[in-house]
Coordinates of C-alpha atoms and ligand atoms in Angstrom, one line a residue:
M599 CA 168.4 46.1 159.4
H600 CA 169.5 42.8 160.9
P601 CA 166.9 41.3 163.2
H602 CA 169.4 41.2 166.0
T603 CA 169.8 45.0 165.8
L604 CA 166.0 45.4 165.7
M605 CA 165.8 43.2 168.9
A606 CA 168.6 44.9 170.7
Q607 CA 167.0 48.3 170.1
A608 CA 163.4 47.2 170.6
G609 CA 161.4 50.2 172.0
A610 CA 164.2 52.7 171.5
R611 CA 163.5 56.0 169.5
R612 CA 159.8 55.4 170.0
D613 CA 159.0 58.2 172.4
P614 CA 160.5 61.3 170.8
G615 CA 159.0 63.7 173.3
T616 CA 161.2 62.3 176.0
G617 CA 164.0 60.5 174.1
A618 CA 163.4 57.5 176.4
I619 CA 165.6 54.5 175.3
S620 CA 163.4 52.1 177.1
M621 CA 159.9 52.4 175.7
P622 CA 157.8 54.0 178.5
L623 CA 155.0 52.0 180.1
Y624 CA 151.7 53.8 179.2
F625 CA 149.2 52.5 181.7
S626 CA 146.6 55.0 180.6
A627 CA 143.3 53.3 179.6
A628 CA 141.9 56.4 177.9
F629 CA 143.5 59.2 176.0
Q630 CA 142.4 62.8 175.8
H631 CA 141.1 64.0 172.4
P632 CA 142.6 67.2 171.2
A633 CA 139.2 68.3 169.9
L634 CA 135.9 66.9 168.6
G635 CA 136.7 64.5 165.7
Q636 CA 140.4 64.6 166.5
S637 CA 142.7 61.9 168.0
T638 CA 146.3 61.6 169.0
G639 CA 146.1 58.1 167.4
F640 CA 145.2 56.7 170.8
D641 CA 141.7 56.8 172.2
Y642 CA 141.1 53.7 174.3
S643 CA 143.7 51.1 175.3
R644 CA 141.8 48.1 174.0
T645 CA 142.0 49.5 170.5
A646 CA 145.6 50.8 170.7
N647 CA 148.0 51.4 173.5
P648 CA 151.4 53.1 172.9
T649 CA 153.5 50.5 174.7
R650 CA 151.6 47.5 173.1
Q651 CA 151.7 49.2 169.7
V652 CA 155.5 49.4 169.8
L653 CA 155.7 45.7 170.7
E654 CA 153.3 44.9 167.9
Q655 CA 155.2 47.0 165.3
T656 CA 158.6 45.5 166.5
M657 CA 157.3 42.0 166.0
A658 CA 156.0 42.8 162.5
A659 CA 159.3 44.3 161.6
L660 CA 161.3 41.3 163.0
E661 CA 159.2 38.8 161.0
G662 CA 159.2 40.8 157.7
G663 CA 155.4 41.0 158.2
A664 CA 152.8 43.7 157.9
R665 CA 151.0 43.7 161.2
G666 CA 151.7 42.3 164.7
L667 CA 149.0 41.9 167.3
A668 CA 149.5 41.2 171.0
F669 CA 147.0 39.2 173.1
S670 CA 146.6 38.2 176.7
S671 CA 147.9 34.6 176.0
G672 CA 149.0 32.3 173.2
L673 CA 145.6 30.7 173.2
A674 CA 143.9 34.1 173.0
A675 CA 146.0 34.8 169.9
L676 CA 145.0 31.4 168.4
D677 CA 141.4 32.0 169.2
A678 CA 141.5 35.4 167.4
V679 CA 143.0 33.8 164.3
L680 CA 140.5 30.9 164.3
R681 CA 137.7 33.6 164.1
L682 CA 138.9 34.2 160.5
F683 CA 137.3 30.9 159.5
A684 CA 133.6 30.2 159.0
P685 CA 131.3 27.3 159.5
G686 CA 131.9 24.6 156.9
D687 CA 135.6 25.4 156.7
A688 CA 138.2 22.8 157.5
L689 CA 141.8 23.2 158.7
V690 CA 144.6 20.7 158.2
V691 CA 146.4 20.7 161.6
T692 CA 149.4 19.1 163.2
E693 CA 148.3 15.9 165.0
D694 CA 151.1 16.2 167.6
L695 CA 150.3 19.6 169.1
Y696 CA 149.9 21.5 172.3
G697 CA 146.9 20.1 174.2
G698 CA 145.4 23.5 174.8
S699 CA 145.3 24.2 171.1
F700 CA 143.6 20.8 170.6
R701 CA 141.1 21.7 173.3
L702 CA 140.2 25.0 171.6
F703 CA 139.7 23.3 168.3
E704 CA 137.6 20.5 169.6
N705 CA 135.6 22.1 172.4
F706 CA 134.8 25.4 170.7
Y707 CA 135.4 25.6 167.0
R708 CA 134.2 22.1 166.0
E709 CA 130.9 23.0 167.7
Q710 CA 130.7 26.0 165.4
G711 CA 131.0 23.8 162.3
I712 CA 134.7 24.1 161.6
S713 CA 136.5 20.8 161.2
F714 CA 140.1 19.9 162.0
L715 CA 142.0 17.2 160.0
Y716 CA 144.8 15.9 162.2
T717 CA 147.8 15.1 160.1
D718 CA 151.5 14.4 160.5
T719 CA 152.7 17.8 159.2
S720 CA 156.3 16.5 159.0
D721 CA 155.1 14.2 156.1
S722 CA 154.4 16.5 153.2
A723 CA 152.7 13.7 151.2
A724 CA 150.2 13.2 154.1
V725 CA 149.5 16.9 154.2
A726 CA 149.0 16.9 150.4
R727 CA 146.3 14.2 150.8
A728 CA 144.6 16.0 153.7
L729 CA 144.5 19.3 151.7
D730 CA 142.4 17.6 149.1
S731 CA 139.6 17.1 151.6
P732 CA 136.5 19.3 151.0
G733 CA 136.4 22.8 152.5
V734 CA 140.0 23.1 153.5
K735 CA 140.8 26.8 154.1
G736 CA 143.7 26.6 156.6
L737 CA 146.9 24.7 157.4
F738 CA 148.1 25.1 160.9
L739 CA 151.3 23.6 162.3
E740 CA 153.8 23.9 165.1
L741 CA 157.5 24.1 164.2
P742 CA 158.7 21.9 165.7
T743 CA 155.7 20.0 167.2
N744 CA 155.0 19.9 170.8
P745 CA 156.0 17.5 172.4
L746 CA 157.6 15.2 169.8
L747 CA 159.6 17.9 168.0
K748 CA 158.8 16.8 164.5
V749 CA 159.8 19.2 161.8
A750 CA 157.7 20.3 158.8
D751 CA 159.2 21.5 155.5
L752 CA 157.6 24.9 155.3
S753 CA 158.6 25.6 151.7
A754 CA 157.3 22.2 150.5
L755 CA 153.9 22.8 152.2
A756 CA 153.7 26.4 150.9
D757 CA 154.1 25.0 147.4
L758 CA 151.2 22.6 148.0
I759 CA 148.8 25.5 148.9
R760 CA 150.0 28.0 146.4
N761 CA 147.0 29.7 144.6
R762 CA 144.5 27.6 146.7
N763 CA 143.0 30.2 149.0
I764 CA 144.4 28.3 152.1
L765 CA 145.8 30.3 155.0
F766 CA 149.1 29.0 156.2
L767 CA 149.4 29.4 160.0
V768 CA 152.7 28.6 161.8
D769 CA 153.0 28.4 165.6
N770 CA 156.6 29.5 165.9
T771 CA 156.6 29.5 169.8
F772 CA 159.6 27.1 170.0
L773 CA 161.9 28.8 167.6
T774 CA 160.8 32.5 167.7
P775 CA 161.9 35.1 165.1
A776 CA 165.4 34.9 166.5
L777 CA 165.8 31.5 164.8
C778 CA 163.1 31.2 162.1
R779 CA 161.1 33.6 160.0
P780 CA 158.2 31.5 158.6
F781 CA 157.1 34.3 156.2
D782 CA 160.4 33.7 154.3
Y783 CA 159.1 30.1 153.6
G784 CA 155.5 31.0 152.6
A785 CA 153.6 31.2 155.9
D786 CA 150.7 33.8 156.1
V787 CA 150.4 34.1 159.9
T788 CA 152.8 33.3 162.7
L789 CA 151.5 32.6 166.2
Y790 CA 153.2 32.6 169.6
S791 CA 152.8 31.7 173.1
A792 CA 155.0 34.6 174.1
T793 CA 154.8 33.2 177.6
K794 CA 157.6 31.0 176.5
Y795 CA 160.9 32.1 174.9
L796 CA 159.8 35.5 173.8
S797 CA 159.2 36.4 177.5
G798 CA 162.0 34.0 178.6
H799 CA 161.7 34.5 182.3
H800 CA 158.6 32.5 183.3
D801 CA 157.0 35.7 184.6
C802 CA 154.6 36.8 181.8
L803 CA 151.6 35.3 180.1
A804 CA 151.3 36.6 176.6
G805 CA 150.4 35.8 173.0
L806 CA 151.2 37.2 169.6
A807 CA 150.0 36.9 166.0
V808 CA 151.8 38.4 163.1
T809 CA 150.4 38.6 159.5
R810 CA 152.4 38.9 156.4
D811 CA 149.6 40.7 154.6
A812 CA 148.2 44.1 155.6
G813 CA 144.6 43.3 154.7
L814 CA 144.6 40.2 156.9
G815 CA 146.3 42.2 159.6
E816 CA 143.4 44.7 159.4
R817 CA 140.8 41.9 159.8
L818 CA 142.7 40.4 162.8
A819 CA 143.0 43.9 164.4
F820 CA 139.3 44.2 164.1
I821 CA 138.8 40.9 165.8
Q822 CA 141.4 41.8 168.5
N823 CA 139.5 45.0 169.3
A824 CA 136.0 43.5 169.0
T825 CA 136.8 40.5 171.3
G826 CA 139.1 42.3 173.6
A827 CA 141.7 39.8 174.8
V828 CA 144.5 42.3 174.4
L829 CA 147.9 42.2 176.1
G830 CA 148.2 44.7 179.0
P831 CA 150.8 47.5 178.9
F832 CA 153.0 46.0 181.6
E833 CA 153.3 42.6 179.9
S834 CA 153.9 44.5 176.6
W835 CA 156.8 46.3 178.2
L836 CA 158.2 43.1 179.7
L837 CA 158.2 41.5 176.2
L838 CA 159.9 44.5 174.7
R839 CA 162.5 44.2 177.4
S840 CA 162.9 40.5 176.8
L841 CA 163.3 40.9 173.0
K842 CA 166.6 42.7 173.6
T843 CA 168.2 39.5 174.8
L844 CA 166.2 37.0 172.7
P845 CA 169.0 36.0 170.2
L846 CA 171.5 35.6 173.0
R847 CA 169.2 33.5 175.0
L848 CA 168.2 31.3 172.1
A849 CA 171.8 30.7 171.2
R850 CA 172.5 29.6 174.7
H851 CA 169.4 27.5 175.0
G852 CA 170.5 25.7 171.8
E853 CA 174.1 25.1 172.9
N854 CA 172.9 23.8 176.2
A855 CA 170.2 21.6 174.6
L856 CA 172.8 20.1 172.2
R857 CA 175.0 19.2 175.1
V858 CA 172.2 17.6 177.1
A859 CA 170.8 15.8 174.1
S860 CA 174.2 14.4 173.2
F861 CA 174.5 13.1 176.8
L862 CA 171.0 11.5 176.7
E863 CA 171.6 10.1 173.2
K864 CA 174.3 7.8 174.6
H865 CA 172.5 6.9 177.8
P866 CA 171.3 3.3 177.9
K867 CA 168.1 4.2 179.9
I868 CA 166.9 6.7 177.3
R869 CA 164.7 5.8 174.3
N870 CA 163.1 7.7 171.4
L871 CA 165.2 10.8 172.0
R872 CA 164.0 13.7 169.9
Y873 CA 166.1 16.9 169.5
P874 CA 166.1 18.3 166.0
G875 CA 169.6 19.8 166.5
L876 CA 171.2 16.3 166.6
P877 CA 172.4 15.3 163.1
S878 CA 170.8 11.8 163.8
D879 CA 167.3 13.4 164.3
P880 CA 164.9 12.9 161.4
G881 CA 164.1 16.7 161.4
Y882 CA 167.7 17.9 161.5
R883 CA 168.2 18.6 157.8
T884 CA 164.9 20.2 157.2
L885 CA 165.2 22.5 160.2
A886 CA 168.8 23.4 159.3
R887 CA 167.5 24.7 156.0
Q888 CA 164.8 26.9 157.5
A889 CA 166.2 28.0 160.8
S890 CA 169.4 29.4 162.2
G891 CA 169.3 27.2 165.3
F892 CA 167.4 24.3 166.8
G893 CA 165.9 25.7 170.0
G894 CA 166.0 24.3 173.5
M895 CA 163.4 21.6 173.6
I896 CA 164.1 17.9 174.0
S897 CA 161.8 14.9 174.4
C898 CA 162.6 11.3 175.4
E899 CA 161.2 8.2 176.9
V900 CA 162.4 6.4 180.0
A901 CA 161.6 2.7 180.9
S902 CA 158.3 3.0 182.8
P903 CA 155.8 5.4 184.5
A904 CA 157.4 4.4 187.8
E905 CA 160.7 5.6 186.5
V906 CA 159.1 8.9 185.4
Q907 CA 157.8 9.4 188.9
R908 CA 161.1 8.7 190.4
I909 CA 162.9 11.1 188.1
L910 CA 160.5 13.9 188.6
A911 CA 160.8 13.5 192.4
S912 CA 164.6 13.3 192.4
L913 CA 165.9 16.0 190.0
G914 CA 167.5 18.9 191.8
V915 CA 168.4 21.4 189.1
F916 CA 165.5 20.8 186.6
L917 CA 162.2 22.0 188.0
F918 CA 159.0 19.9 187.5
A919 CA 156.6 22.4 185.9
E920 CA 154.5 22.7 182.8
S921 CA 155.9 25.5 180.8
L922 CA 159.1 26.1 178.7
G923 CA 161.4 28.7 177.2
G924 CA 162.6 30.4 180.4
A925 CA 166.0 30.8 182.1
E926 CA 165.3 27.8 184.4
S927 CA 165.3 24.3 183.0
L928 CA 161.9 22.6 183.3
I929 CA 160.8 19.0 183.0
T930 CA 157.2 18.2 182.0
Y931 CA 155.2 15.0 181.8
P932 CA 153.1 15.7 178.7
L933 CA 150.6 12.9 179.2
V934 CA 149.2 14.3 182.5
Q935 CA 150.1 17.9 182.1
T936 CA 150.2 19.8 178.7
H937 CA 148.5 17.1 176.7
A938 CA 145.9 15.8 179.1
D939 CA 143.0 17.0 176.9
I940 CA 143.9 14.8 174.0
A941 CA 142.2 11.3 173.9
P942 CA 144.5 8.6 175.3
E943 CA 144.2 6.5 172.1
T944 CA 145.4 9.4 170.0
L945 CA 148.3 10.1 172.3
E946 CA 149.3 6.5 172.2
R947 CA 149.2 6.3 168.4
L948 CA 151.3 9.5 168.2
G949 CA 153.9 8.2 170.7
V950 CA 153.0 10.6 173.6
T951 CA 153.3 7.7 176.0
D952 CA 153.2 7.3 179.8
C953 CA 157.0 7.1 179.6
L954 CA 157.6 10.4 177.7
L955 CA 159.2 13.4 179.3
R956 CA 159.7 16.8 177.8
L957 CA 162.7 19.0 178.8
S958 CA 163.0 22.7 178.3
I959 CA 166.7 23.4 178.6
G960 CA 167.4 26.7 180.3
L961 CA 170.4 28.9 180.6
E962 CA 172.2 27.2 183.5
D963 CA 175.7 25.7 183.2
P964 CA 175.2 22.6 181.0
E965 CA 177.4 20.6 183.2
D966 CA 175.1 21.1 186.1
L967 CA 172.1 20.0 184.0
I968 CA 174.0 16.9 182.8
A969 CA 175.1 16.1 186.4
D970 CA 171.5 16.4 187.6
L971 CA 170.3 13.9 184.9
R972 CA 173.3 11.6 185.5
A973 CA 172.5 11.5 189.2
V974 CA 168.9 10.3 188.6
L975 CA 169.4 8.1 185.6
G976 CA 172.5 6.4 187.0
Ligands
PLP2342 C1 153.4 25.6 171.1 C2 152.4 26.3 172.0 N1 151.4 27.1 171.4 C3 150.5 27.7 172.2 C4 150.5 27.6 173.6 C5 149.5 28.4 174.4 O1 150.0 29.5 174.9 P1 149.6 30.2 176.3 O2 149.8 29.2 177.4 O3 150.4 31.4 176.4 O4 148.1 30.5 176.2 C6 151.5 26.8 174.2 C7 151.4 26.7 175.7 O5 152.1 25.9 176.3 C8 152.4 26.1 173.4 O6 153.3 25.3 174.0

């Protein structure tokens, strides 16, 4: 079945006892046993909850994967996946990535003897060199990267790790399964901050991990239950509801982002514009091959930090906030918000400067967004 059909009918036909079309919200933390040694399939909600399970199964089906697992946040999902690795292991990871993922790598997992090799994952030759380092057991990237929106060639990277016992992990938060299915290009696990586009309304903190392989899914389900950072039933229900409109929303986010990026591209006060949906963007061709759209994220630089301050204070439609992927357009200053945990020298080398702004283009009328930017940029 087409993913759009699966999304439109997310949660339907899943409660045969009532015929509910919207998957019911099962708040129950415990479930009555029919008899000693018997179970309805549900015993205790940390291990399995009916509403969460439908979300997890829907995500696995959407991705063409074996197992979906829902967590209390995107970082909780990443934390669970990192527990698959052991001291002495190394992971090749995107150098330009969400600051919270960096913080988790450096402040918790490095202490436990896991090392992280920061690499430009849009450069397959650089990844090939990094993969030859001792102990590499994982490759982790964001598609596209946050905040510079660089695009990795998933198939080329999958070729590099074929038969090498290296897990390929893709944070697909920015594209979602509505635009890209990383398993089709060789990934083993997809990760999501479902707080973003999957939720789509800035009202739900959630994370997801999906595995291509059932055995790996089993190991991750063990970790999910043993460590307990599961998604609650209400947030699971909210996500099932949001999935129904995901393709429509992503299409509109993409159309709006292209309109805004085309305006910014011509504006004399804007530098280093990145939107992978612009044919002039270095990631355009690669992303066009592996995704059916380009998403709603844009980054660009303005002239000075003072100009950043002025813009953030003056915008009237964009909201100054540090998230993305919802109906409302948000503008973020990565240096002091989402990426504050990364060393200043690293940020400067990467190009996350004190002049960089990240825009999450929402679902408003694009002319209102452009007028807002025109009014502050002049
Ligand atoms: C690409 C990406 N991955 C993971 C996360 C972490 O997700 P959460 O905030 O839901 O824990 C974020 C949060 O901004 C993100 O942007």
